[in-house]
Coordinates of C-alpha atoms in Angstrom, one line a residue:
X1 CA 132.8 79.4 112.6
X2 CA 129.3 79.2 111.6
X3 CA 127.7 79.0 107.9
X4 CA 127.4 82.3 106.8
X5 CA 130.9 83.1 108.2
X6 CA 132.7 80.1 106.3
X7 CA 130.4 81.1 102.9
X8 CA 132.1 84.3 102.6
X9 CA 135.2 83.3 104.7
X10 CA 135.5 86.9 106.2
X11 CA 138.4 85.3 108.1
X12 CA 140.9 85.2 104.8
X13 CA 141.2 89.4 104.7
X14 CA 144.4 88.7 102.6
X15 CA 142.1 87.0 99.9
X16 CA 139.3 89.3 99.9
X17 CA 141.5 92.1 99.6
X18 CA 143.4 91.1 96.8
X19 CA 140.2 90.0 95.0
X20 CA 139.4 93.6 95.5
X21 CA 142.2 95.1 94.2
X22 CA 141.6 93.0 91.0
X23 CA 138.7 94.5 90.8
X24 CA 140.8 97.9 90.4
X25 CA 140.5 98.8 94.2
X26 CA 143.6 100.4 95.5
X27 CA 144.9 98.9 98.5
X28 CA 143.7 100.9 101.2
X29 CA 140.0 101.0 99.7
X30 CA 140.3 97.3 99.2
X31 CA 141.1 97.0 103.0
X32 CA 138.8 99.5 104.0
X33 CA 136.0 97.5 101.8
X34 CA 137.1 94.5 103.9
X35 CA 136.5 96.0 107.2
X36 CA 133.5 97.8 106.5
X37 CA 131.8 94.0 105.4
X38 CA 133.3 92.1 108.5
X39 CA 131.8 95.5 110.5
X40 CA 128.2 95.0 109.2
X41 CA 128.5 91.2 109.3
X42 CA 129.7 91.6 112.9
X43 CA 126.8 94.0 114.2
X44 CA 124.1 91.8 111.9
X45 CA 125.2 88.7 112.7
X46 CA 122.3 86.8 114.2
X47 CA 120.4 87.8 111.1
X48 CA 122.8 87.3 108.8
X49 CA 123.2 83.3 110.3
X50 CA 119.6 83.0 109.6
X51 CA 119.4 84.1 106.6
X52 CA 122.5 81.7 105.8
X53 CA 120.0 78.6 107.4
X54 CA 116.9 79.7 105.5
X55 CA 119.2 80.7 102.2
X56 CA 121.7 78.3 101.8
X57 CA 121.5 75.3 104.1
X58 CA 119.3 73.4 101.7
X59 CA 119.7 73.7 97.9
X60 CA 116.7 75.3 95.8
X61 CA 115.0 73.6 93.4
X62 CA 114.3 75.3 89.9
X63 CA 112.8 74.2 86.8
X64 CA 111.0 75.3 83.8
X65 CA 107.9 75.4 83.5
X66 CA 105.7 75.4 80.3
X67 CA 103.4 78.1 79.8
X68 CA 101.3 79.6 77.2
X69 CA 103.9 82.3 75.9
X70 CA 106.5 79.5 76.1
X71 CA 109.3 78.0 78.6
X72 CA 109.7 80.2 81.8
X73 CA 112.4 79.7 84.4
X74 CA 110.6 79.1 88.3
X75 CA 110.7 81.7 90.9
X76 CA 111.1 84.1 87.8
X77 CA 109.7 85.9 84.9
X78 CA 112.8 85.2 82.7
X79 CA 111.8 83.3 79.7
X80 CA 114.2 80.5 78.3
X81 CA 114.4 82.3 75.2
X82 CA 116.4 85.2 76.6
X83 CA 118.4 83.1 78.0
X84 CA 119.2 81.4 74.9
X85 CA 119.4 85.1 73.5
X86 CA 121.8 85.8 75.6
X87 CA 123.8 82.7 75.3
X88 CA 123.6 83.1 71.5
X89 CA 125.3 86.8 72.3
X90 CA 128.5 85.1 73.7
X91 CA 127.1 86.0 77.3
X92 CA 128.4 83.7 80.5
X93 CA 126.3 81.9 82.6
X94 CA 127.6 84.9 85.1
X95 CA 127.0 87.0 83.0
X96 CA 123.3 86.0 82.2
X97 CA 122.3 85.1 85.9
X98 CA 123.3 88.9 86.3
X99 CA 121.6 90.7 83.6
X100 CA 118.2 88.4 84.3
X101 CA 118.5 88.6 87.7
X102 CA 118.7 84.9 88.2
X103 CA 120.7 82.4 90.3
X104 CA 123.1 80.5 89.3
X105 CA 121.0 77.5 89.8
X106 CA 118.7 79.1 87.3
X107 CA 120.6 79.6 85.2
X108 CA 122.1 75.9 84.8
X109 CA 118.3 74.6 84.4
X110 CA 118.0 76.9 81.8
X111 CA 120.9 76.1 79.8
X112 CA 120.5 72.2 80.7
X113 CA 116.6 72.8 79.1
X114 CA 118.5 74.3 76.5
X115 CA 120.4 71.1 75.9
X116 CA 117.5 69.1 75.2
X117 CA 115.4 71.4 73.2
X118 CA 118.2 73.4 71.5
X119 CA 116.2 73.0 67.8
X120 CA 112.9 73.7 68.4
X121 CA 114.0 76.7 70.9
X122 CA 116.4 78.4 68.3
X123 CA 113.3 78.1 66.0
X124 CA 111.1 79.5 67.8
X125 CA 113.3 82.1 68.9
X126 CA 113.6 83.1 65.7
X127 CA 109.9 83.9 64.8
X128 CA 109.6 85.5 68.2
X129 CA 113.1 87.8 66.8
X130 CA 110.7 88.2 63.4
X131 CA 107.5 89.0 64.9
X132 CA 109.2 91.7 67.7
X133 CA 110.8 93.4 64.5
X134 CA 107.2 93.5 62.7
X135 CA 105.7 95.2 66.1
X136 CA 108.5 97.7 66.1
X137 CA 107.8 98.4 62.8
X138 CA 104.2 99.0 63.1
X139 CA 104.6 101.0 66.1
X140 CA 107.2 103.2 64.6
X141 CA 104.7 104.0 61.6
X142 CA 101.5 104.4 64.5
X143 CA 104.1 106.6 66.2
X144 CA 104.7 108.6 62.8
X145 CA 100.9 109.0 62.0
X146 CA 100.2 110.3 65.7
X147 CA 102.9 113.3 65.7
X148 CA 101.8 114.0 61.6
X149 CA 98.0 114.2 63.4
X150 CA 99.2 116.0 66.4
X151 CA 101.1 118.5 64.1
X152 CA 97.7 118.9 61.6
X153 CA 95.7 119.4 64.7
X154 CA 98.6 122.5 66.0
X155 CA 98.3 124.2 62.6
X156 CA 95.1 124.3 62.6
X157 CA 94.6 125.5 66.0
X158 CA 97.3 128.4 65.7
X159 CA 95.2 129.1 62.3
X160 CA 91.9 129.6 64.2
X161 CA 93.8 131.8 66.4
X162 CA 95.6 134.2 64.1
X163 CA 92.7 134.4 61.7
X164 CA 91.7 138.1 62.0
X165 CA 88.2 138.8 60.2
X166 CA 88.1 141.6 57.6
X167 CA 87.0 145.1 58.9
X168 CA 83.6 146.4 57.9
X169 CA 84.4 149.9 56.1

């Protein structure tokens, strides 16, 4: 067997399809899934055991890094504080390295950064939480005053155009 092969185990079709089927696949579409993944693993194969070297062979290394606008997870744009959002919104670590796009590996330095800075980052996420509310505000009102001006500026334009000058007798 060979690495990418014994990471998904495509030899274990019992598994996989009753994984499936929890998944609310009916039998034959969770065996049909099956075979359809060992088919394109089968005809890709030399690429896919490359990608299995490059991807997997040696563990990545993440870690936050400290920027201007505040902690950012590396090889991302995901910012601590959604994580800690997210976290705060009863979200899994699944569930958050799904929604942001992240690995799981990301995901655990986040939460770990978390750890240690849980004070100061629940602080500061709540002025970023007051501050976003503010620029909604203020953009809901700009919004307002641009369709108000944008409905002036229609009147007065069908007014200029259904005016009809008095006729000389």
């Amino acid at each position: 067997m060979n690495q990418f092969t014994d990471l998904l185990d495509l030899n274990d079709e019992k598994s996989y399809v009753a994984l499936l089927m929890e998944e609310g696949l009916s039998k034959a579409e969770a065996e049909e899934a099956f075979r359809s993944l060992r088919s394109v693993y089968e005809k890709y194969q030399a690429a896919f055991d490359s990608l299995a070297r490059k991807r997997w062979a040696t563990p990545r290394q993440y870690w936050i890094l400290e920027t201007e606008i505040g902690p950012r997870i590396s090889d991302s744009r995901v910012m601590v504080y959604d994580v800690l959002d997210y976290l705060n919104q009863g979200a899994s670590a699944e569930e958050i390295a799904e929604i942001c796009n992240l690995t799981f590996r990301q995901v655990e330095v986040a939460l770990k950064y978390i750890e240690q800075h849980q004070t100061a980052l629940e602080a500061e996420l709540s002025q970023i939480k007051i501050q976003q509310a503010q620029e909604e505000t203020l953009a809901r009102a700009r919004q307002k005053e641009i369709a108000l001006k944008a409905q002036e500026m229609s009147m007065v334009r069908e007014s200029k155009t259904s005016y009809q000058p008095p006729e000389n007798q």
